[in-house]
Backbone as CSV, one residue per row, in Angstrom:
resi,resn,N_x,N_y,N_z,CA_x,CA_y,CA_z,C_x,C_y,C_z
1,MET,0.149,-46.359,151.655,1.356,-45.699,150.878,1.424,-45.562,149.566
2,ARG,1.856,-44.440,148.904,1.705,-44.348,147.644,2.776,-44.940,146.928
3,GLU,2.440,-45.614,145.728,3.493,-46.630,144.869,4.403,-45.689,144.518
4,MET,5.670,-46.193,144.270,6.753,-45.459,143.672,7.225,-45.966,142.429
5,ARG,7.405,-45.398,141.563,8.058,-45.974,140.138,9.300,-46.446,140.547
6,LYS,9.571,-47.755,139.869,10.658,-48.426,139.738,11.795,-48.031,138.794
7,ILE,11.798,-46.892,138.449,12.600,-46.732,137.026,14.089,-46.357,137.393
8,LYS,15.010,-47.050,136.831,16.377,-46.481,137.142,16.804,-46.039,135.692
9,ARG,17.406,-44.598,135.644,17.728,-44.020,134.383,18.814,-43.172,134.376
10,LYS,19.454,-42.848,133.533,20.372,-41.968,133.300,19.789,-40.557,132.952
11,GLN,20.485,-39.617,133.538,19.822,-38.055,133.227,20.828,-36.933,132.795
12,SER,20.456,-36.060,132.297,21.115,-35.153,131.514,22.207,-34.390,132.722
13,ALA,23.359,-33.705,131.812,24.219,-33.236,132.722,23.756,-32.019,133.559
14,GLU,22.841,-31.400,132.885,22.070,-30.405,133.807,21.533,-31.038,135.071
15,TRP,20.791,-32.013,134.739,20.241,-32.751,135.982,21.154,-33.164,136.936
16,ALA,22.365,-33.740,136.645,23.637,-34.267,137.489,24.024,-32.753,138.091
17,LEU,24.118,-31.973,137.440,24.893,-30.569,138.170,23.847,-30.302,139.297
18,GLU,22.525,-30.336,139.164,21.500,-30.260,140.335,21.575,-30.881,141.118
19,VAL,21.878,-32.432,140.999,22.162,-33.051,142.332,23.226,-32.704,142.898
20,PHE,24.594,-32.297,142.329,25.563,-31.777,142.951,25.139,-30.600,143.988
21,ASP,24.341,-29.713,143.287,23.994,-28.524,143.760,23.173,-28.546,145.193
22,HIS,22.479,-29.791,145.420,21.606,-30.172,146.399,22.316,-31.180,147.604
23,ALA,23.203,-31.850,147.052,23.925,-32.558,148.150,24.540,-31.982,148.995
24,PRO,24.177,-32.514,150.458,24.783,-31.749,151.473,26.538,-31.686,151.633
25,PHE,27.025,-32.868,151.055,28.347,-32.857,150.820,28.737,-33.656,149.447
26,VAL,29.963,-33.484,149.151,30.458,-34.055,147.680,31.881,-34.942,148.160
27,THR,31.703,-36.165,147.759,32.869,-36.979,148.142,33.979,-36.908,146.873
28,VAL,35.168,-36.285,147.282,36.255,-36.114,146.185,37.073,-37.441,146.334
29,SER,37.360,-37.981,145.260,38.250,-39.245,145.415,39.543,-38.886,144.528
30,MET,40.708,-39.191,145.152,41.783,-38.825,144.804,42.818,-40.192,144.878
31,VAL,43.915,-39.644,144.349,45.141,-41.037,144.348,46.200,-40.377,145.517
32,ARG,46.543,-41.177,146.310,47.708,-40.563,147.486,49.141,-41.027,146.672
33,PRO,50.163,-40.568,147.125,51.313,-40.372,146.342,51.780,-41.985,146.495
34,ASP,51.461,-42.949,147.417,51.841,-44.143,147.053,50.984,-45.278,146.171
35,GLY,50.066,-44.391,145.640,49.182,-45.177,144.601,47.873,-45.538,145.120
36,THR,47.444,-45.570,146.433,46.101,-45.806,147.227,45.244,-44.891,146.910
37,PRO,43.845,-45.288,147.046,42.906,-44.314,146.948,42.521,-43.615,148.177
38,TYR,42.132,-42.357,148.073,41.666,-41.471,148.924,40.638,-40.823,148.653
39,ALA,39.470,-40.971,149.539,38.234,-40.446,149.108,37.670,-39.415,150.522
40,VAL,37.321,-38.318,150.170,36.745,-37.356,151.394,35.592,-36.849,151.223
41,PRO,34.651,-36.617,152.093,33.462,-35.774,151.744,33.779,-34.097,152.200
42,VAL,33.466,-33.420,151.335,33.869,-31.900,151.597,32.404,-31.071,151.291
43,ASN,32.399,-29.905,151.875,31.395,-29.030,151.456,31.860,-28.660,150.236
44,MET,31.082,-28.482,149.051,31.334,-28.118,147.991,30.271,-27.212,147.119
45,VAL,30.843,-26.286,146.159,29.917,-25.291,145.519,30.244,-25.175,144.452
46,ARG,29.192,-25.063,143.236,29.564,-24.838,141.864,29.343,-23.413,141.577
47,SER,30.206,-22.968,140.709,30.096,-21.634,140.044,29.691,-21.424,138.828
48,ASP,29.767,-22.493,137.916,29.362,-22.512,136.645,28.925,-24.052,136.229
49,ALA,29.074,-24.317,135.062,28.723,-25.724,134.869,29.914,-26.696,134.882
50,GLU,31.027,-25.921,134.869,32.436,-26.759,134.914,33.146,-26.407,136.075
51,THR,32.930,-25.554,137.030,33.637,-25.210,137.857,33.238,-25.404,139.500
52,PHE,33.821,-26.364,140.306,33.571,-26.338,141.752,34.599,-25.830,142.672
53,TYR,34.392,-25.503,143.788,35.271,-25.085,144.852,34.843,-25.825,146.301
54,PHE,35.975,-25.942,146.958,36.046,-26.429,148.323,37.100,-25.813,149.075
55,HIS,37.036,-25.626,150.207,38.302,-25.162,151.084,38.636,-26.133,151.986
56,CYS,39.931,-25.860,152.498,40.861,-26.863,153.189,41.995,-26.047,153.653
57,ALA,42.994,-26.750,154.589,44.159,-26.305,154.975,44.955,-26.244,153.734
58,PHE,46.239,-25.681,154.180,47.476,-25.755,152.998,48.195,-26.935,153.195
59,GLU,48.159,-27.634,154.072,48.870,-28.893,154.281,47.814,-29.998,154.599
60,GLY,48.251,-31.134,154.399,47.373,-32.510,154.501,47.065,-33.455,153.410
61,GLU,46.497,-34.285,153.534,46.416,-35.629,152.842,45.797,-34.904,151.378
62,LYS,44.806,-33.938,151.656,44.081,-33.802,150.262,44.835,-32.931,149.162
63,ILE,45.931,-32.151,149.891,47.008,-31.263,149.281,47.865,-32.361,148.591
64,ASP,48.506,-33.161,149.456,49.417,-34.139,149.143,49.097,-35.091,147.741
65,CYS,47.539,-35.331,147.856,47.042,-36.056,146.832,46.986,-35.283,145.507
66,ILE,46.337,-33.850,145.745,46.253,-33.117,144.615,47.803,-32.684,143.892
67,HIS,48.982,-32.519,144.619,50.175,-32.396,144.316,50.617,-33.520,143.299
68,PHE,50.271,-34.792,143.777,50.795,-36.099,143.225,50.103,-36.271,141.871
69,SER,48.761,-35.975,141.894,47.953,-36.285,140.734,46.647,-35.505,140.815
70,PRO,46.626,-34.478,140.018,45.360,-33.423,140.066,44.165,-34.041,139.458
71,ILE,43.864,-35.197,139.088,42.614,-35.600,138.430,42.111,-36.190,139.770
72,VAL,40.607,-35.989,139.815,39.661,-36.203,140.938,38.356,-36.637,140.272
73,SER,37.653,-37.621,141.052,36.220,-37.827,140.756,35.280,-37.356,141.882
74,LEU,34.378,-36.820,141.577,33.282,-36.218,142.334,31.934,-37.069,142.476
75,SER,31.336,-37.426,143.586,30.342,-38.273,143.689,29.400,-37.655,144.524
76,ALA,28.152,-37.692,144.493,27.057,-36.969,145.231,25.741,-37.783,145.285
77,VAL,25.223,-37.571,146.334,23.575,-38.213,146.417,22.920,-37.185,147.003
78,SER,21.950,-36.826,146.251,21.145,-35.747,146.946,19.857,-36.338,147.645
79,LYS,19.515,-37.222,147.220,18.302,-37.801,148.049,18.500,-39.441,147.803
80,CYS,18.025,-40.047,148.982,18.270,-41.266,149.213,16.976,-41.797,150.146
81,HIS,16.221,-43.001,149.673,15.334,-43.391,150.409,15.335,-44.793,150.302
82,PRO,15.578,-45.626,151.407,15.662,-47.000,151.341,13.942,-47.448,151.540
83,CYS,13.560,-48.532,150.927,12.399,-48.698,150.732,12.116,-50.417,150.688
84,PHE,11.166,-50.820,151.603,10.835,-52.131,151.393,9.176,-52.488,150.522
85,GLU,9.467,-53.036,149.419,8.317,-53.159,148.534,7.455,-54.428,149.010
86,GLU,6.668,-54.273,149.557,5.796,-55.237,150.276,5.190,-56.229,149.164
87,GLU,4.746,-55.887,148.091,4.137,-56.626,147.058,5.166,-57.413,146.535
88,LYS,6.192,-57.218,146.477,7.450,-58.132,146.010,8.340,-58.867,146.929
89,CYS,7.978,-58.431,148.250,8.886,-58.753,149.410,10.124,-58.484,148.965
90,ASN,10.714,-57.218,148.612,11.898,-56.532,148.011,12.540,-55.624,148.617
91,PHE,13.810,-55.519,149.227,14.468,-54.434,149.859,15.116,-53.680,148.462
92,THR,14.786,-52.322,148.531,15.563,-51.516,147.532,15.773,-50.170,147.913
93,GLU,16.310,-49.432,147.030,16.624,-48.013,147.456,16.446,-47.013,146.407
94,TYR,15.670,-46.058,146.685,15.279,-45.004,145.708,16.481,-43.721,145.748
95,TYR,16.990,-43.251,144.550,18.220,-42.368,144.912,18.071,-41.352,143.691
96,ARG,18.851,-40.212,143.964,19.285,-39.254,142.757,20.868,-39.279,143.187
97,SER,21.701,-39.469,142.103,23.194,-39.514,142.454,23.758,-38.953,141.276
98,ALA,24.930,-38.495,141.188,25.879,-38.037,140.100,27.280,-38.145,140.340
99,ILE,27.996,-38.059,139.246,29.539,-38.366,139.205,30.119,-37.623,138.435
100,ALA,31.291,-37.078,138.484,31.918,-36.347,137.587,33.626,-36.344,137.556
101,LEU,34.308,-36.015,136.598,35.651,-36.130,136.527,36.184,-35.081,136.232
102,GLY,37.440,-34.679,136.959,37.990,-33.225,136.637,39.119,-33.260,137.316
103,SER,39.651,-31.649,137.166,41.223,-31.757,137.483,41.169,-30.464,138.745
104,ALA,41.994,-30.785,139.703,41.917,-29.947,140.860,43.303,-29.064,141.193
105,GLU,43.032,-27.809,141.530,44.212,-27.154,141.617,44.123,-26.106,142.881
106,GLU,45.191,-25.650,143.334,45.090,-24.703,144.529,44.578,-23.319,143.612
107,VAL,44.054,-22.496,144.273,43.620,-21.196,143.721,44.457,-20.225,144.437
108,THR,45.195,-19.391,143.571,46.293,-18.432,144.215,45.500,-17.130,144.103
109,ASP,44.840,-16.845,143.165,44.279,-15.214,143.001,43.502,-15.100,144.339
110,PRO,43.797,-14.046,144.924,42.923,-13.678,146.071,41.451,-13.212,145.865
111,GLU,41.192,-12.694,144.676,39.878,-12.254,144.333,38.898,-13.713,143.950
112,GLU,39.528,-14.321,143.369,38.783,-15.940,143.124,38.484,-16.631,144.437
113,LYS,39.632,-16.617,145.291,39.497,-17.247,146.584,38.490,-16.802,147.225
114,LYS,38.373,-15.387,147.522,37.303,-14.813,147.992,35.918,-14.927,147.595
115,GLU,35.696,-15.126,146.257,34.386,-15.453,145.605,34.230,-16.802,145.891
116,ALA,34.945,-17.531,145.765,34.633,-18.961,146.044,34.100,-19.248,147.493
117,LEU,34.879,-18.481,148.371,34.395,-18.549,149.942,32.949,-17.902,150.094
118,ARG,32.686,-16.835,149.166,31.466,-16.135,149.278,30.360,-17.220,148.868
119,LEU,30.742,-17.861,147.762,29.711,-18.782,147.296,29.381,-19.994,148.177
120,LEU,30.555,-20.332,148.750,30.357,-21.669,149.831,29.547,-21.276,151.168
121,CYS,29.774,-19.789,151.478,29.217,-19.244,152.849,27.630,-18.786,152.308
122,GLU,27.397,-18.482,151.198,26.091,-18.225,150.653,25.276,-19.464,150.567
123,ARG,26.058,-20.560,150.294,25.126,-21.520,149.973,24.782,-22.424,151.267
124,PHE,25.685,-22.614,152.269,25.522,-23.262,153.536,25.394,-22.447,154.861
125,LEU,25.599,-21.141,154.869,25.140,-20.449,155.820,24.761,-18.817,155.427
126,PRO,23.563,-18.884,154.635,23.093,-17.857,153.970,22.769,-16.513,155.035
127,LYS,22.216,-16.956,156.169,21.517,-15.818,157.126,22.815,-15.247,157.861
128,TYR,23.770,-15.557,157.498,25.108,-15.087,158.262,26.115,-14.157,157.391
129,MET,25.576,-13.866,156.127,26.443,-13.222,155.019,26.657,-11.750,155.656
130,ASN,26.193,-11.256,156.626,26.419,-9.989,157.087,27.993,-9.997,158.033
131,HIS,28.176,-11.204,158.171,29.538,-11.421,158.851,30.693,-11.616,157.889
132,PHE,30.288,-11.965,156.498,31.273,-12.278,155.643,32.452,-11.448,155.453
133,GLU,32.561,-10.339,155.216,33.496,-9.490,155.104,34.555,-9.213,156.364
134,GLU,34.173,-9.423,157.385,34.881,-9.386,158.601,35.475,-10.709,158.718
135,ALA,34.868,-11.799,158.574,35.512,-13.334,158.530,36.584,-13.083,157.424
136,ILE,36.411,-12.671,156.154,37.341,-13.203,155.156,38.531,-12.193,155.362
137,GLU,38.303,-11.143,156.093,39.882,-10.400,156.352,40.308,-11.100,157.360
138,ARG,39.861,-11.796,158.349,40.641,-12.461,159.210,41.225,-13.583,158.589
139,SER,40.433,-14.409,157.577,40.787,-15.776,157.504,41.345,-15.875,156.077
140,LEU,41.120,-14.880,155.215,41.578,-15.414,153.866,43.009,-16.075,153.620
141,GLY,43.865,-15.296,154.478,45.341,-15.656,154.160,45.650,-17.160,154.782
142,ARG,44.766,-17.789,155.513,45.165,-18.885,156.159,44.115,-20.119,155.698
143,THR,43.259,-19.569,154.803,42.456,-20.586,154.169,42.752,-21.144,152.664
144,ASN,42.821,-22.209,152.315,43.457,-22.667,151.002,41.758,-22.932,150.368
145,VAL,41.905,-22.712,148.963,40.646,-22.936,148.432,41.256,-23.804,147.103
146,ILE,40.393,-24.918,146.910,40.814,-26.010,145.769,39.581,-25.598,144.542
147,ARG,40.091,-25.413,143.313,39.177,-25.463,142.096,39.141,-26.829,141.470
148,ILE,38.108,-27.287,141.014,37.932,-28.485,140.245,37.257,-27.952,138.885
149,ARG,37.994,-28.306,137.768,37.304,-27.950,136.539,36.897,-29.265,136.008
150,LEU,35.687,-29.426,135.704,35.325,-30.873,134.922,36.271,-30.984,133.730
151,SER,36.325,-32.156,133.546,36.944,-32.491,131.997,36.113,-32.963,131.007
152,GLU,34.905,-33.579,131.715,33.750,-34.092,130.827,32.542,-33.655,131.579
153,PRO,31.446,-33.678,130.726,29.931,-33.368,131.495,29.905,-34.333,132.628
154,PRO,29.162,-34.158,133.571,28.636,-35.115,134.729,27.593,-35.918,134.400
155,VAL,27.486,-37.237,135.137,26.564,-38.029,134.532,25.835,-38.131,136.068
156,GLY,24.447,-38.310,135.925,23.515,-38.472,136.784,22.453,-39.548,136.639
157,LYS,22.024,-40.310,137.853,21.240,-41.477,137.780,20.214,-41.087,138.629
158,GLU,19.149,-41.875,138.588,18.092,-42.062,139.751,17.237,-43.190,139.392
159,LYS,16.712,-43.709,140.512,15.973,-44.915,140.588,14.786,-44.392,141.433
160,GLY,13.602,-44.709,140.789,12.361,-44.246,141.501,11.937,-43.013,141.546
161,SER,10.853,-42.512,142.131,10.492,-41.314,142.254,10.288,-40.856,143.564
162,LEU,11.187,-39.845,144.252,11.313,-39.487,145.320,10.294,-38.200,145.842
């Protein structure tokens, strides 16, 4: 078995954005109206270095939280490898992770909603894009899109070599 480097280090904002781009889902943490925390994993896509999107219903806990306080925290892990280091008799984990802080709001512009949904579909189901226009005609009016704008650069960390 090849030896893995045991380095833990902070990474650049660009590197952290790549972690978000490759993570199968991103956990969005919010505050409920009663002040308790609420975190939910969602499929998310990034349109630029500051803007992320996900879709959801028009009603529910996510929307209640965003209306109460639009400040959100994002967390993602794009690689994770639990490992037993025999030479040290040590249990550890190698990973790539990123976090970010931002503000969430519902997208009301139909063209921005459509573009966000296009980006989501291209990321998660690219081979079905020939059905996108038909699906968007049916569902645009009943699909909510949330935009998150980062308020500071994201931070990334990794441990080991994956």
